[in-house]
Amino acid sequence: LCTLFSGWPAVVKAEVSASVDRHEITLGESVNLTITSDQASRANPDFDMLSAVFEVGESGRSMSTKIINGAVSSETRWTVTLVPKSLGSHIIPPLTVGNEQTRALKITVKKPDPNATARGDLFIEWSTNKDSAFVQEEIILTVKLFYAVGLSNASLTDPKATGLIVY
């Protein structure tokens, strides 16, 4: 019996999952939806069905293959930016990739804080992990870029200062 089945190729079922970078946002903010398949896939998910509830931005696809100790594994990842059109709870329905489907995801869209100060379409916030340090002591600088407009051909450079070493 083993000899009979050893010539048949194994049927491997792809695992497809969906995730978002945030489950709670304010109106006007965007959320990044990522679809991941644990196999190389030429099929693309249909993001058009999301346009009833979200403004659907450009989508991108990346594929990777790993060979570790002779074991080969592949992954395909699709990313799309979504901007909700209204307040409330929204469901990202199951999306189909090939013969597999993701699970549905829930996004909650709240009103923006009226007390928040408007900073425009593009701004940068930065913070450090401590206010003072000894000579040669590490200080972690966190820089966050917030944007509501397209940033084609934009780039950020490392911070520069006398005596500063950036890793």
C-alpha atoms as a PDB file:
ATOM      1  CA  LEU A   1       0.000   0.000   0.000  1.00  0.00           C
ATOM      2  CA  CYS A   2       2.870   2.404   0.821  1.00  0.00           C
ATOM      3  CA  THR A   3       4.469   1.645  -2.535  1.00  0.00           C
ATOM      4  CA  LEU A   4       1.202   2.448  -4.303  1.00  0.00           C
ATOM      5  CA  PHE A   5       0.809   5.889  -2.693  1.00  0.00           C
ATOM      6  CA  SER A   6       4.492   6.854  -2.730  1.00  0.00           C
ATOM      7  CA  GLY A   7       4.278   7.773  -6.434  1.00  0.00           C
ATOM      8  CA  TRP A   8       1.372  10.179  -5.923  1.00  0.00           C
ATOM      9  CA  PRO A   9       2.237  13.815  -5.316  1.00  0.00           C
ATOM     10  CA  ALA A  10       1.231  15.119  -1.931  1.00  0.00           C
ATOM     11  CA  VAL A  11      -1.667  17.536  -1.949  1.00  0.00           C
ATOM     12  CA  VAL A  12      -0.667  20.550   0.103  1.00  0.00           C
ATOM     13  CA  LYS A  13      -3.314  23.044   1.106  1.00  0.00           C
ATOM     14  CA  ALA A  14      -2.206  26.668   1.291  1.00  0.00           C
ATOM     15  CA  GLU A  15      -2.802  28.609   4.489  1.00  0.00           C
ATOM     16  CA  VAL A  16      -4.091  32.120   3.803  1.00  0.00           C
ATOM     17  CA  SER A  17      -4.479  34.743   6.528  1.00  0.00           C
ATOM     18  CA  ALA A  18      -5.443  38.401   6.776  1.00  0.00           C
ATOM     19  CA  SER A  19      -4.326  41.018   9.289  1.00  0.00           C
ATOM     20  CA  VAL A  20      -4.558  44.769   9.799  1.00  0.00           C
ATOM     21  CA  ASP A  21      -2.053  47.040  11.482  1.00  0.00           C
ATOM     22  CA  ARG A  22      -4.769  48.569  13.705  1.00  0.00           C
ATOM     23  CA  HIS A  23      -8.303  47.517  14.624  1.00  0.00           C
ATOM     24  CA  GLU A  24      -9.395  50.952  15.900  1.00  0.00           C
ATOM     25  CA  ILE A  25      -8.852  54.191  13.983  1.00  0.00           C
ATOM     26  CA  THR A  26     -10.371  57.641  13.674  1.00  0.00           C
ATOM     27  CA  LEU A  27     -12.227  58.855  10.596  1.00  0.00           C
ATOM     28  CA  GLY A  28      -9.748  60.047   7.982  1.00  0.00           C
ATOM     29  CA  GLU A  29      -6.972  57.672   9.057  1.00  0.00           C
ATOM     30  CA  SER A  30      -5.896  54.674   7.025  1.00  0.00           C
ATOM     31  CA  VAL A  31      -5.373  51.039   7.915  1.00  0.00           C
ATOM     32  CA  ASN A  32      -3.020  48.613   6.157  1.00  0.00           C
ATOM     33  CA  LEU A  33      -4.524  45.251   5.236  1.00  0.00           C
ATOM     34  CA  THR A  34      -2.054  42.402   4.682  1.00  0.00           C
ATOM     35  CA  ILE A  35      -2.995  39.057   3.108  1.00  0.00           C
ATOM     36  CA  THR A  36      -0.410  36.291   3.549  1.00  0.00           C
ATOM     37  CA  SER A  37      -0.244  32.887   1.833  1.00  0.00           C
ATOM     38  CA  ASP A  38       2.275  30.306   3.021  1.00  0.00           C
ATOM     39  CA  GLN A  39       2.901  29.269  -0.588  1.00  0.00           C
ATOM     40  CA  ALA A  40       3.958  31.041  -3.772  1.00  0.00           C
ATOM     41  CA  SER A  41       0.758  32.179  -5.467  1.00  0.00           C
ATOM     42  CA  ARG A  42       0.065  33.731  -8.843  1.00  0.00           C
ATOM     43  CA  ALA A  43      -3.569  34.398  -7.921  1.00  0.00           C
ATOM     44  CA  ASN A  44      -4.400  37.855  -6.542  1.00  0.00           C
ATOM     45  CA  PRO A  45      -7.107  38.703  -4.003  1.00  0.00           C
ATOM     46  CA  ASP A  46      -9.953  40.846  -5.307  1.00  0.00           C
ATOM     47  CA  PHE A  47      -9.806  44.097  -3.335  1.00  0.00           C
ATOM     48  CA  ASP A  48     -12.556  45.734  -5.456  1.00  0.00           C
ATOM     49  CA  MET A  49     -15.274  44.361  -3.170  1.00  0.00           C
ATOM     50  CA  LEU A  50     -13.920  46.589  -0.375  1.00  0.00           C
ATOM     51  CA  SER A  51     -14.681  49.816  -2.282  1.00  0.00           C
ATOM     52  CA  ALA A  52     -18.265  49.992  -0.954  1.00  0.00           C
ATOM     53  CA  VAL A  53     -17.004  50.736   2.577  1.00  0.00           C
ATOM     54  CA  PHE A  54     -13.369  51.851   2.048  1.00  0.00           C
ATOM     55  CA  GLU A  55     -11.349  54.010  -0.281  1.00  0.00           C
ATOM     56  CA  VAL A  56      -8.974  51.365  -1.637  1.00  0.00           C
ATOM     57  CA  GLY A  57      -5.405  52.534  -2.241  1.00  0.00           C
ATOM     58  CA  GLU A  58      -2.695  50.933  -4.315  1.00  0.00           C
ATOM     59  CA  SER A  59      -1.927  47.306  -3.563  1.00  0.00           C
ATOM     60  CA  GLY A  60       1.447  45.615  -3.636  1.00  0.00           C
ATOM     61  CA  ARG A  61       2.633  42.010  -3.745  1.00  0.00           C
ATOM     62  CA  SER A  62       5.864  40.451  -2.518  1.00  0.00           C
ATOM     63  CA  MET A  63       7.053  36.874  -2.740  1.00  0.00           C
ATOM     64  CA  SER A  64       9.836  35.157  -0.831  1.00  0.00           C
ATOM     65  CA  THR A  65      11.384  31.708  -0.804  1.00  0.00           C
ATOM     66  CA  LYS A  66      13.494  30.256   2.025  1.00  0.00           C
ATOM     67  CA  ILE A  67      15.734  27.206   1.895  1.00  0.00           C
ATOM     68  CA  ILE A  68      16.788  26.062   5.355  1.00  0.00           C
ATOM     69  CA  ASN A  69      18.630  22.738   5.704  1.00  0.00           C
ATOM     70  CA  GLY A  70      17.162  21.604   2.401  1.00  0.00           C
ATOM     71  CA  ALA A  71      13.557  22.432   3.380  1.00  0.00           C
ATOM     72  CA  VAL A  72      11.987  24.895   0.930  1.00  0.00           C
ATOM     73  CA  SER A  73       9.193  27.247   1.983  1.00  0.00           C
ATOM     74  CA  SER A  74       7.565  30.096   0.084  1.00  0.00           C
ATOM     75  CA  GLU A  75       5.358  32.998   1.054  1.00  0.00           C
ATOM     76  CA  THR A  76       3.299  35.522  -0.885  1.00  0.00           C
ATOM     77  CA  ARG A  77       2.140  38.744   0.758  1.00  0.00           C
ATOM     78  CA  TRP A  78      -0.289  41.376  -0.542  1.00  0.00           C
ATOM     79  CA  THR A  79      -0.676  44.772   1.145  1.00  0.00           C
ATOM     80  CA  VAL A  80      -3.325  47.405   0.493  1.00  0.00           C
ATOM     81  CA  THR A  81      -4.135  50.680   2.260  1.00  0.00           C
ATOM     82  CA  LEU A  82      -7.784  51.239   3.186  1.00  0.00           C
ATOM     83  CA  VAL A  83      -9.445  54.480   4.287  1.00  0.00           C
ATOM     84  CA  PRO A  84     -12.955  54.013   5.775  1.00  0.00           C
ATOM     85  CA  LYS A  85     -15.702  56.158   4.274  1.00  0.00           C
ATOM     86  CA  SER A  86     -17.835  56.386   7.438  1.00  0.00           C
ATOM     87  CA  LEU A  87     -17.925  55.979  11.218  1.00  0.00           C
ATOM     88  CA  GLY A  88     -18.850  52.755  13.027  1.00  0.00           C
ATOM     89  CA  SER A  89     -17.867  49.117  12.904  1.00  0.00           C
ATOM     90  CA  HIS A  90     -16.843  47.835   9.504  1.00  0.00           C
ATOM     91  CA  ILE A  91     -16.185  44.272   8.434  1.00  0.00           C
ATOM     92  CA  ILE A  92     -13.472  43.365   5.970  1.00  0.00           C
ATOM     93  CA  PRO A  93     -15.119  40.289   4.443  1.00  0.00           C
ATOM     94  CA  PRO A  94     -13.256  37.050   3.752  1.00  0.00           C
ATOM     95  CA  LEU A  95     -11.044  37.507   0.700  1.00  0.00           C
ATOM     96  CA  THR A  96     -10.298  34.668  -1.703  1.00  0.00           C
ATOM     97  CA  VAL A  97      -6.795  33.783  -2.889  1.00  0.00           C
ATOM     98  CA  GLY A  98      -6.837  30.844  -5.273  1.00  0.00           C
ATOM     99  CA  ASN A  99      -8.993  28.203  -3.552  1.00  0.00           C
ATOM    100  CA  GLU A 100      -8.527  29.549  -0.024  1.00  0.00           C
ATOM    101  CA  GLN A 101     -10.258  32.286   1.967  1.00  0.00           C
ATOM    102  CA  THR A 102      -9.154  34.562   4.767  1.00  0.00           C
ATOM    103  CA  ARG A 103     -11.279  35.128   7.835  1.00  0.00           C
ATOM    104  CA  ALA A 104     -13.307  38.316   8.215  1.00  0.00           C
ATOM    105  CA  LEU A 105     -11.773  41.204  10.170  1.00  0.00           C
ATOM    106  CA  LYS A 106     -13.511  43.965  12.153  1.00  0.00           C
ATOM    107  CA  ILE A 107     -12.403  47.610  12.071  1.00  0.00           C
ATOM    108  CA  THR A 108     -13.873  50.265  14.377  1.00  0.00           C
ATOM    109  CA  VAL A 109     -13.887  53.850  13.082  1.00  0.00           C
ATOM    110  CA  LYS A 110     -14.378  56.581  15.677  1.00  0.00           C
ATOM    111  CA  LYS A 111     -14.856  60.325  15.503  1.00  0.00           C
ATOM    112  CA  PRO A 112     -11.653  62.354  15.619  1.00  0.00           C
ATOM    113  CA  ASP A 113     -10.916  64.012  18.980  1.00  0.00           C
ATOM    114  CA  PRO A 114     -12.249  67.594  18.708  1.00  0.00           C
ATOM    115  CA  ASN A 115      -9.583  68.737  21.213  1.00  0.00           C
ATOM    116  CA  ALA A 116      -6.732  67.391  19.098  1.00  0.00           C
ATOM    117  CA  THR A 117      -4.686  70.032  17.362  1.00  0.00           C
ATOM    118  CA  ALA A 118      -4.652  69.867  13.605  1.00  0.00           C
ATOM    119  CA  ARG A 119      -1.097  69.620  12.310  1.00  0.00           C
ATOM    120  CA  GLY A 120      -1.718  69.484   8.589  1.00  0.00           C
ATOM    121  CA  ASP A 121      -1.305  66.749   6.019  1.00  0.00           C
ATOM    122  CA  LEU A 122       2.312  65.928   6.898  1.00  0.00           C
ATOM    123  CA  PHE A 123       4.204  66.127  10.185  1.00  0.00           C
ATOM    124  CA  ILE A 124       6.918  64.359  12.178  1.00  0.00           C
ATOM    125  CA  GLU A 125       6.942  63.529  15.892  1.00  0.00           C
ATOM    126  CA  TRP A 126      10.030  62.388  17.732  1.00  0.00           C
ATOM    127  CA  SER A 127      10.789  61.205  21.249  1.00  0.00           C
ATOM    128  CA  THR A 128      13.674  59.694  23.214  1.00  0.00           C
ATOM    129  CA  ASN A 129      13.669  56.946  25.789  1.00  0.00           C
ATOM    130  CA  LYS A 130      15.379  59.210  28.378  1.00  0.00           C
ATOM    131  CA  ASP A 131      15.937  62.907  29.013  1.00  0.00           C
ATOM    132  CA  SER A 132      19.618  62.697  29.991  1.00  0.00           C
ATOM    133  CA  ALA A 133      22.466  60.254  29.535  1.00  0.00           C
ATOM    134  CA  PHE A 134      26.082  59.645  30.460  1.00  0.00           C
ATOM    135  CA  VAL A 135      28.871  60.064  27.919  1.00  0.00           C
ATOM    136  CA  GLN A 136      28.790  57.173  25.402  1.00  0.00           C
ATOM    137  CA  GLU A 137      25.428  55.941  26.773  1.00  0.00           C
ATOM    138  CA  GLU A 138      22.823  54.871  24.232  1.00  0.00           C
ATOM    139  CA  ILE A 139      19.712  56.994  23.728  1.00  0.00           C
ATOM    140  CA  ILE A 140      16.939  55.585  21.563  1.00  0.00           C
ATOM    141  CA  LEU A 141      15.354  58.173  19.279  1.00  0.00           C
ATOM    142  CA  THR A 142      11.940  57.265  17.856  1.00  0.00           C
ATOM    143  CA  VAL A 143      10.779  59.220  14.812  1.00  0.00           C
ATOM    144  CA  LYS A 144       7.199  58.920  13.547  1.00  0.00           C
ATOM    145  CA  LEU A 145       6.085  60.285  10.192  1.00  0.00           C
ATOM    146  CA  PHE A 146       2.370  61.052   9.888  1.00  0.00           C
ATOM    147  CA  TYR A 147       0.946  61.744   6.463  1.00  0.00           C
ATOM    148  CA  ALA A 148      -2.452  62.123   4.804  1.00  0.00           C
ATOM    149  CA  VAL A 149      -1.170  62.784   1.292  1.00  0.00           C
ATOM    150  CA  GLY A 150       0.744  60.702  -1.235  1.00  0.00           C
ATOM    151  CA  LEU A 151       4.505  60.747  -0.698  1.00  0.00           C
ATOM    152  CA  SER A 152       5.865  59.780  -4.101  1.00  0.00           C
ATOM    153  CA  ASN A 153       9.621  60.325  -4.400  1.00  0.00           C
ATOM    154  CA  ALA A 154       9.866  61.349  -0.725  1.00  0.00           C
ATOM    155  CA  SER A 155      12.632  60.183   1.564  1.00  0.00           C
ATOM    156  CA  LEU A 156      13.904  60.658   5.113  1.00  0.00           C
ATOM    157  CA  THR A 157      17.547  60.884   6.071  1.00  0.00           C
ATOM    158  CA  ASP A 158      19.234  59.874   9.313  1.00  0.00           C
ATOM    159  CA  PRO A 159      19.398  62.599  11.960  1.00  0.00           C
ATOM    160  CA  LYS A 160      22.709  64.494  12.064  1.00  0.00           C
ATOM    161  CA  ALA A 161      24.440  66.215  14.997  1.00  0.00           C
ATOM    162  CA  THR A 162      27.977  66.651  16.296  1.00  0.00           C
ATOM    163  CA  GLY A 163      29.146  63.488  18.061  1.00  0.00           C
ATOM    164  CA  LEU A 164      26.049  61.510  17.012  1.00  0.00           C
ATOM    165  CA  ILE A 165      26.373  57.902  15.887  1.00  0.00           C
ATOM    166  CA  VAL A 166      23.333  56.468  14.095  1.00  0.00           C
ATOM    167  CA  TYR A 167      22.843  52.687  13.779  1.00  0.00           C
END
